Amino acid sequence: MQFKTNPKNTSTSALRIIPVFEENSEETLREKLGFQGLSSVLFSGKKDSSYSLAFENNLILLIGLGKNPEYKAIENSFRRILSKNPELVEKEVLIDFSDSFSGEQVEAALVGFQLGSYSIGFYKKEKAKEYSKLKVEVITTLDKAKSLAERAGKIAAAKMEALKLVDLPPNKITPEYLGDWAKSLGKKAKLDVKVFDSKKSKSEGLDAFLAVGRGSAKDSKFIILEYRHPKAKFHLGLVGKGVTFDTGGLNVKTQGMHHMKSDMGGAAAVLATTQLVAEMELPINLTAIVPAVENAIDKDAYLPSEVIGSHAGLSIEVIDTDAEGRLILADGLSYLVKNYKTDQIIDLATLTGSSIGTFGFECAALFSNDGNLSHGLQQAGEEVGEKSWPLPLWDNYGREMDSEIADIKNYHGKPFAGAITAAKFLQAFTHEHPAWAHLDIAGVAFGDGEFSKTKTGTAYGVSLLLRYIENQL
């Protein structure tokens, strides 16, 4: 899309979009259109409402945002414009904000508008409408409107990358693909990128990571991205679970396997966030690790009851090969702590069905050994509509992971506290790092939504991590 902010001469043929808050709908209509008296039955600015009309040879689209809308609500309202009303848009669009809009609200609107161009019909013969050449004029009284529009463009681009990485099929999104994606980003954004193959991973002691990928014909890739800023305020470490497809291994999944291309939602969030941090040149140091594997089945697949090694030096009894995500995260966390002096560590993973059983599809399960980190993530998520809620990390739960034959087991095998015991497993590989947080995003990274008839990615974590980082600066 081609954005212009506050042009001297606005288009007379563009679709004119006017967002309206419910509490001042009449005032906004009077200010923007010079008339009042539009029946509230037709339009009153209520949340999720819209109304189109012809006025002075222009096509007008009114977008109702309700009262005190959240960031995500504004984003979704604007995403609907291109996603659900493509017939209204031709070559030009004018988005006309009233004085009552804050910078954050304008950002949410512009991000959402661009997300509306996203379609999952990657392999359809008839392609979705293309919007790269769409001219978008933005009217706002806010200062630095141009930089605000540029910022929104970077956020939208990162979120669409996260969506693509989850939504594309597993024959496309392989560990090698993620490694190549990281290398490409490294060249564009001047990041230091390392991608370990199986041989290099073995020499680095990443035995738990390698065990998971043993049954796949696709070589596992351990991906490390380093972003450094000369005026960094702190060093953040991110780890994202990158299981590009999960059969469950020999504990094979019995239902829903066709959705398991989404088991790298954590990796997608971490990679997209790294892209965004680099493009925005945020004054932090960031080290991101993505252990990328395919959990498949063949003669070499790892076995239930196997005892495997790990980067941390702990032996692991494999109770369930479908508890594979925590194994690759264990090595990712250990490698990060041992090789980089990070102030904080956050991992994101579509880890357990238990988190869905607890919170449904409303929020992520949050675990942390640092109260400030936990509160900061929770607050940041509330601000951008990517919510999380804390669960305990009490030592009694850790005892559930005791093994008779090894140092620890990867699954306690009981129908309770699955998300908590998984988090306790991960904590054992953090080498007592004082500021670690784990986000179990199984219920929020991929699911049903209004913008597709099938389950799709959500890009959960990108806005959350950006807001969290910026809140620390």
mmCIF file with all atom_site columns, N, CA and C in Angstrom, residues 205-209 211 305-319 326-327 330-331 334 401-411 425 428-429 431:
data_model
loop_
_atom_site.group_PDB
_atom_site.id
_atom_site.type_symbol
_atom_site.label_atom_id
_atom_site.label_alt_id
_atom_site.label_comp_id
_atom_site.label_asym_id
_atom_site.label_entity_id
_atom_site.label_seq_id
_atom_site.pdbx_PDB_ins_code
_atom_site.Cartn_x
_atom_site.Cartn_y
_atom_site.Cartn_z
_atom_site.occupancy
_atom_site.B_iso_or_equiv
_atom_site.pdbx_formal_charge
_atom_site.auth_seq_id
_atom_site.auth_comp_id
_atom_site.auth_asym_id
_atom_site.auth_atom_id
_atom_site.pdbx_PDB_model_num
ATOM 1   N N  . GLY A 1 205 ? 25.837 -30.172 21.804 1.00 0.00 ? 205 GLY A N  1
ATOM 2   C CA . GLY A 1 205 ? 25.184 -30.850 22.911 1.00 0.00 ? 205 GLY A CA 1
ATOM 3   C C  . GLY A 1 205 ? 23.676 -30.673 22.972 1.00 0.00 ? 205 GLY A C  1
ATOM 4   N N  . LEU A 1 206 ? 23.053 -30.426 21.836 1.00 0.00 ? 206 LEU A N  1
ATOM 5   C CA . LEU A 1 206 ? 21.603 -30.188 21.793 1.00 0.00 ? 206 LEU A CA 1
ATOM 6   C C  . LEU A 1 206 ? 20.871 -31.519 21.589 1.00 0.00 ? 206 LEU A C  1
ATOM 7   N N  . ASP A 1 207 ? 21.041 -32.423 22.521 1.00 0.00 ? 207 ASP A N  1
ATOM 8   C CA . ASP A 1 207 ? 20.574 -33.790 22.340 1.00 0.00 ? 207 ASP A CA 1
ATOM 9   C C  . ASP A 1 207 ? 19.056 -33.932 22.437 1.00 0.00 ? 207 ASP A C  1
ATOM 10  N N  . ALA A 1 208 ? 18.401 -33.176 23.313 1.00 0.00 ? 208 ALA A N  1
ATOM 11  C CA . ALA A 1 208 ? 16.941 -33.260 23.422 1.00 0.00 ? 208 ALA A CA 1
ATOM 12  C C  . ALA A 1 208 ? 16.290 -32.733 22.155 1.00 0.00 ? 208 ALA A C  1
ATOM 13  N N  . PHE A 1 209 ? 16.811 -31.635 21.646 1.00 0.00 ? 209 PHE A N  1
ATOM 14  C CA . PHE A 1 209 ? 16.345 -31.051 20.386 1.00 0.00 ? 209 PHE A CA 1
ATOM 15  C C  . PHE A 1 209 ? 16.482 -32.053 19.242 1.00 0.00 ? 209 PHE A C  1
ATOM 16  N N  . ALA A 1 211 ? 16.691 -35.328 19.372 1.00 0.00 ? 211 ALA A N  1
ATOM 17  C CA . ALA A 1 211 ? 15.882 -36.536 19.543 1.00 0.00 ? 211 ALA A CA 1
ATOM 18  C C  . ALA A 1 211 ? 14.513 -36.380 18.899 1.00 0.00 ? 211 ALA A C  1
ATOM 19  N N  . SER A 1 305 ? 9.820  -44.174 26.665 1.00 0.00 ? 305 SER A N  1
ATOM 20  C CA . SER A 1 305 ? 10.684 -44.858 27.645 1.00 0.00 ? 305 SER A CA 1
ATOM 21  C C  . SER A 1 305 ? 12.167 -44.668 27.342 1.00 0.00 ? 305 SER A C  1
ATOM 22  N N  . GLU A 1 306 ? 12.514 -44.037 26.207 1.00 0.00 ? 306 GLU A N  1
ATOM 23  C CA . GLU A 1 306 ? 13.916 -43.706 25.967 1.00 0.00 ? 306 GLU A CA 1
ATOM 24  C C  . GLU A 1 306 ? 14.412 -42.738 27.033 1.00 0.00 ? 306 GLU A C  1
ATOM 25  N N  . VAL A 1 307 ? 15.690 -42.786 27.307 1.00 0.00 ? 307 VAL A N  1
ATOM 26  C CA . VAL A 1 307 ? 16.336 -41.752 28.118 1.00 0.00 ? 307 VAL A CA 1
ATOM 27  C C  . VAL A 1 307 ? 17.301 -40.997 27.205 1.00 0.00 ? 307 VAL A C  1
ATOM 28  N N  . ILE A 1 308 ? 17.085 -39.701 27.097 1.00 0.00 ? 308 ILE A N  1
ATOM 29  C CA . ILE A 1 308 ? 17.878 -38.873 26.190 1.00 0.00 ? 308 ILE A CA 1
ATOM 30  C C  . ILE A 1 308 ? 18.651 -37.833 26.998 1.00 0.00 ? 308 ILE A C  1
ATOM 31  N N  . GLY A 1 309 ? 19.650 -37.246 26.359 1.00 0.00 ? 309 GLY A N  1
ATOM 32  C CA . GLY A 1 309 ? 20.430 -36.200 26.996 1.00 0.00 ? 309 GLY A CA 1
ATOM 33  C C  . GLY A 1 309 ? 19.844 -34.827 26.705 1.00 0.00 ? 309 GLY A C  1
ATOM 34  N N  . SER A 1 310 ? 20.514 -33.792 27.170 1.00 0.00 ? 310 SER A N  1
ATOM 35  C CA . SER A 1 310 ? 20.079 -32.422 26.953 1.00 0.00 ? 310 SER A CA 1
ATOM 36  C C  . SER A 1 310 ? 21.272 -31.489 27.046 1.00 0.00 ? 310 SER A C  1
ATOM 37  N N  . HIS A 1 311 ? 21.125 -30.291 26.530 1.00 0.00 ? 311 HIS A N  1
ATOM 38  C CA . HIS A 1 311 ? 22.198 -29.302 26.569 1.00 0.00 ? 311 HIS A CA 1
ATOM 39  C C  . HIS A 1 311 ? 22.572 -28.952 28.000 1.00 0.00 ? 311 HIS A C  1
ATOM 40  N N  . ALA A 1 312 ? 21.597 -28.983 28.901 1.00 0.00 ? 312 ALA A N  1
ATOM 41  C CA . ALA A 1 312 ? 21.845 -28.628 30.299 1.00 0.00 ? 312 ALA A CA 1
ATOM 42  C C  . ALA A 1 312 ? 22.572 -29.725 31.063 1.00 0.00 ? 312 ALA A C  1
ATOM 43  N N  . GLY A 1 313 ? 22.726 -30.889 30.456 1.00 0.00 ? 313 GLY A N  1
ATOM 44  C CA . GLY A 1 313 ? 23.381 -31.999 31.126 1.00 0.00 ? 313 GLY A CA 1
ATOM 45  C C  . GLY A 1 313 ? 22.451 -32.879 31.923 1.00 0.00 ? 313 GLY A C  1
ATOM 46  N N  . LEU A 1 314 ? 21.153 -32.585 31.889 1.00 0.00 ? 314 LEU A N  1
ATOM 47  C CA . LEU A 1 314 ? 20.162 -33.409 32.580 1.00 0.00 ? 314 LEU A CA 1
ATOM 48  C C  . LEU A 1 314 ? 19.695 -34.538 31.663 1.00 0.00 ? 314 LEU A C  1
ATOM 49  N N  . SER A 1 315 ? 19.559 -35.728 32.219 1.00 0.00 ? 315 SER A N  1
ATOM 50  C CA . SER A 1 315 ? 18.979 -36.842 31.456 1.00 0.00 ? 315 SER A CA 1
ATOM 51  C C  . SER A 1 315 ? 17.459 -36.767 31.557 1.00 0.00 ? 315 SER A C  1
ATOM 52  N N  . ILE A 1 316 ? 16.792 -37.126 30.460 1.00 0.00 ? 316 ILE A N  1
ATOM 53  C CA . ILE A 1 316 ? 15.336 -36.991 30.382 1.00 0.00 ? 316 ILE A CA 1
ATOM 54  C C  . ILE A 1 316 ? 14.719 -38.327 30.012 1.00 0.00 ? 316 ILE A C  1
ATOM 55  N N  . GLU A 1 317 ? 13.786 -38.784 30.838 1.00 0.00 ? 317 GLU A N  1
ATOM 56  C CA . GLU A 1 317 ? 13.009 -39.973 30.504 1.00 0.00 ? 317 GLU A CA 1
ATOM 57  C C  . GLU A 1 317 ? 11.824 -39.543 29.651 1.00 0.00 ? 317 GLU A C  1
ATOM 58  N N  . VAL A 1 318 ? 11.708 -40.128 28.459 1.00 0.00 ? 318 VAL A N  1
ATOM 59  C CA . VAL A 1 318 ? 10.612 -39.787 27.550 1.00 0.00 ? 318 VAL A CA 1
ATOM 60  C C  . VAL A 1 318 ? 9.398  -40.636 27.902 1.00 0.00 ? 318 VAL A C  1
ATOM 61  N N  . ILE A 1 319 ? 8.403  -40.018 28.483 1.00 0.00 ? 319 ILE A N  1
ATOM 62  C CA . ILE A 1 319 ? 7.150  -40.699 28.793 1.00 0.00 ? 319 ILE A CA 1
ATOM 63  C C  . ILE A 1 319 ? 6.208  -40.638 27.598 1.00 0.00 ? 319 ILE A C  1
ATOM 64  N N  . ARG A 1 326 ? 8.398  -29.214 24.678 1.00 0.00 ? 326 ARG A N  1
ATOM 65  C CA . ARG A 1 326 ? 9.194  -28.866 25.862 1.00 0.00 ? 326 ARG A CA 1
ATOM 66  C C  . ARG A 1 326 ? 10.628 -29.381 25.755 1.00 0.00 ? 326 ARG A C  1
ATOM 67  N N  . LEU A 1 327 ? 10.835 -30.449 24.972 1.00 0.00 ? 327 LEU A N  1
ATOM 68  C CA . LEU A 1 327 ? 12.190 -30.966 24.800 1.00 0.00 ? 327 LEU A CA 1
ATOM 69  C C  . LEU A 1 327 ? 13.052 -30.019 23.972 1.00 0.00 ? 327 LEU A C  1
ATOM 70  N N  . ALA A 1 330 ? 13.662 -26.892 25.994 1.00 0.00 ? 330 ALA A N  1
ATOM 71  C CA . ALA A 1 330 ? 14.639 -27.101 27.058 1.00 0.00 ? 330 ALA A CA 1
ATOM 72  C C  . ALA A 1 330 ? 16.051 -26.810 26.560 1.00 0.00 ? 330 ALA A C  1
ATOM 73  N N  . ASP A 1 331 ? 16.379 -27.328 25.388 1.00 0.00 ? 331 ASP A N  1
ATOM 74  C CA . ASP A 1 331 ? 17.709 -27.060 24.831 1.00 0.00 ? 331 ASP A CA 1
ATOM 75  C C  . ASP A 1 331 ? 17.845 -25.606 24.392 1.00 0.00 ? 331 ASP A C  1
ATOM 76  N N  . SER A 1 334 ? 18.364 -23.546 27.632 1.00 0.00 ? 334 SER A N  1
ATOM 77  C CA . SER A 1 334 ? 19.674 -23.803 28.211 1.00 0.00 ? 334 SER A CA 1
ATOM 78  C C  . SER A 1 334 ? 20.783 -23.165 27.381 1.00 0.00 ? 334 SER A C  1
ATOM 79  N N  . MET A 1 401 ? 7.368  -34.218 38.089 1.00 0.00 ? 401 MET A N  1
ATOM 80  C CA . MET A 1 401 ? 8.224  -34.535 36.948 1.00 0.00 ? 401 MET A CA 1
ATOM 81  C C  . MET A 1 401 ? 9.446  -35.365 37.350 1.00 0.00 ? 401 MET A C  1
ATOM 82  N N  . ASP A 1 402 ? 9.473  -35.824 38.605 1.00 0.00 ? 402 ASP A N  1
ATOM 83  C CA . ASP A 1 402 ? 10.571 -36.687 39.046 1.00 0.00 ? 402 ASP A CA 1
ATOM 84  C C  . ASP A 1 402 ? 10.544 -38.022 38.288 1.00 0.00 ? 402 ASP A C  1
ATOM 85  N N  . SER A 1 403 ? 11.723 -38.491 37.910 1.00 0.00 ? 403 SER A N  1
ATOM 86  C CA . SER A 1 403 ? 11.856 -39.769 37.218 1.00 0.00 ? 403 SER A CA 1
ATOM 87  C C  . SER A 1 403 ? 12.644 -40.730 38.082 1.00 0.00 ? 403 SER A C  1
ATOM 88  N N  . GLU A 1 404 ? 12.299 -42.008 38.021 1.00 0.00 ? 404 GLU A N  1
ATOM 89  C CA . GLU A 1 404 ? 13.046 -43.029 38.762 1.00 0.00 ? 404 GLU A CA 1
ATOM 90  C C  . GLU A 1 404 ? 14.361 -43.383 38.069 1.00 0.00 ? 404 GLU A C  1
ATOM 91  N N  . ILE A 1 405 ? 14.386 -43.256 36.739 1.00 0.00 ? 405 ILE A N  1
ATOM 92  C CA . ILE A 1 405 ? 15.551 -43.725 35.979 1.00 0.00 ? 405 ILE A CA 1
ATOM 93  C C  . ILE A 1 405 ? 16.447 -42.591 35.489 1.00 0.00 ? 405 ILE A C  1
ATOM 94  N N  . ALA A 1 406 ? 15.887 -41.386 35.405 1.00 0.00 ? 406 ALA A N  1
ATOM 95  C CA . ALA A 1 406 ? 16.642 -40.251 34.863 1.00 0.00 ? 406 ALA A CA 1
ATOM 96  C C  . ALA A 1 406 ? 16.490 -39.045 35.791 1.00 0.00 ? 406 ALA A C  1
ATOM 97  N N  . ASP A 1 407 ? 17.107 -37.931 35.409 1.00 0.00 ? 407 ASP A N  1
ATOM 98  C CA . ASP A 1 407 ? 17.020 -36.716 36.222 1.00 0.00 ? 407 ASP A CA 1
ATOM 99  C C  . ASP A 1 407 ? 15.620 -36.116 36.219 1.00 0.00 ? 407 ASP A C  1
ATOM 100 N N  . ILE A 1 408 ? 14.908 -36.278 35.114 1.00 0.00 ? 408 ILE A N  1
ATOM 101 C CA . ILE A 1 408 ? 13.587 -35.680 34.982 1.00 0.00 ? 408 ILE A CA 1
ATOM 102 C C  . ILE A 1 408 ? 12.836 -36.424 33.887 1.00 0.00 ? 408 ILE A C  1
ATOM 103 N N  . LYS A 1 409 ? 11.512 -36.380 33.917 1.00 0.00 ? 409 LYS A N  1
ATOM 104 C CA . LYS A 1 409 ? 10.719 -36.962 32.827 1.00 0.00 ? 409 LYS A CA 1
ATOM 105 C C  . LYS A 1 409 ? 9.971  -35.852 32.107 1.00 0.00 ? 409 LYS A C  1
ATOM 106 N N  . ASN A 1 410 ? 9.596  -36.114 30.853 1.00 0.00 ? 410 ASN A N  1
ATOM 107 C CA . ASN A 1 410 ? 9.027  -35.034 30.048 1.00 0.00 ? 410 ASN A CA 1
ATOM 108 C C  . ASN A 1 410 ? 7.518  -34.905 30.185 1.00 0.00 ? 410 ASN A C  1
ATOM 109 N N  . TYR A 1 411 ? 6.877  -35.821 30.930 1.00 0.00 ? 411 TYR A N  1
ATOM 110 C CA . TYR A 1 411 ? 5.427  -35.746 31.088 1.00 0.00 ? 411 TYR A CA 1
ATOM 111 C C  . TYR A 1 411 ? 5.054  -36.513 32.339 1.00 0.00 ? 411 TYR A C  1
ATOM 112 N N  . PHE A 1 425 ? 8.868  -28.280 34.047 1.00 0.00 ? 425 PHE A N  1
ATOM 113 C CA . PHE A 1 425 ? 9.890  -28.985 33.267 1.00 0.00 ? 425 PHE A CA 1
ATOM 114 C C  . PHE A 1 425 ? 10.827 -27.972 32.615 1.00 0.00 ? 425 PHE A C  1
ATOM 115 N N  . ALA A 1 428 ? 13.423 -26.216 34.815 1.00 0.00 ? 428 ALA A N  1
ATOM 116 C CA . ALA A 1 428 ? 14.593 -27.004 35.193 1.00 0.00 ? 428 ALA A CA 1
ATOM 117 C C  . ALA A 1 428 ? 15.770 -26.785 34.249 1.00 0.00 ? 428 ALA A C  1
ATOM 118 N N  . PHE A 1 429 ? 15.519 -26.184 33.083 1.00 0.00 ? 429 PHE A N  1
ATOM 119 C CA . PHE A 1 429 ? 16.572 -25.993 32.087 1.00 0.00 ? 429 PHE A CA 1
ATOM 120 C C  . PHE A 1 429 ? 16.969 -24.526 31.928 1.00 0.00 ? 429 PHE A C  1
ATOM 121 N N  . HIS A 1 431 ? 18.647 -22.885 34.265 1.00 0.00 ? 431 HIS A N  1
ATOM 122 C CA . HIS A 1 431 ? 19.855 -22.650 35.081 1.00 0.00 ? 431 HIS A CA 1
ATOM 123 C C  . HIS A 1 431 ? 19.627 -21.547 36.113 1.00 0.00 ? 431 HIS A C  1
#
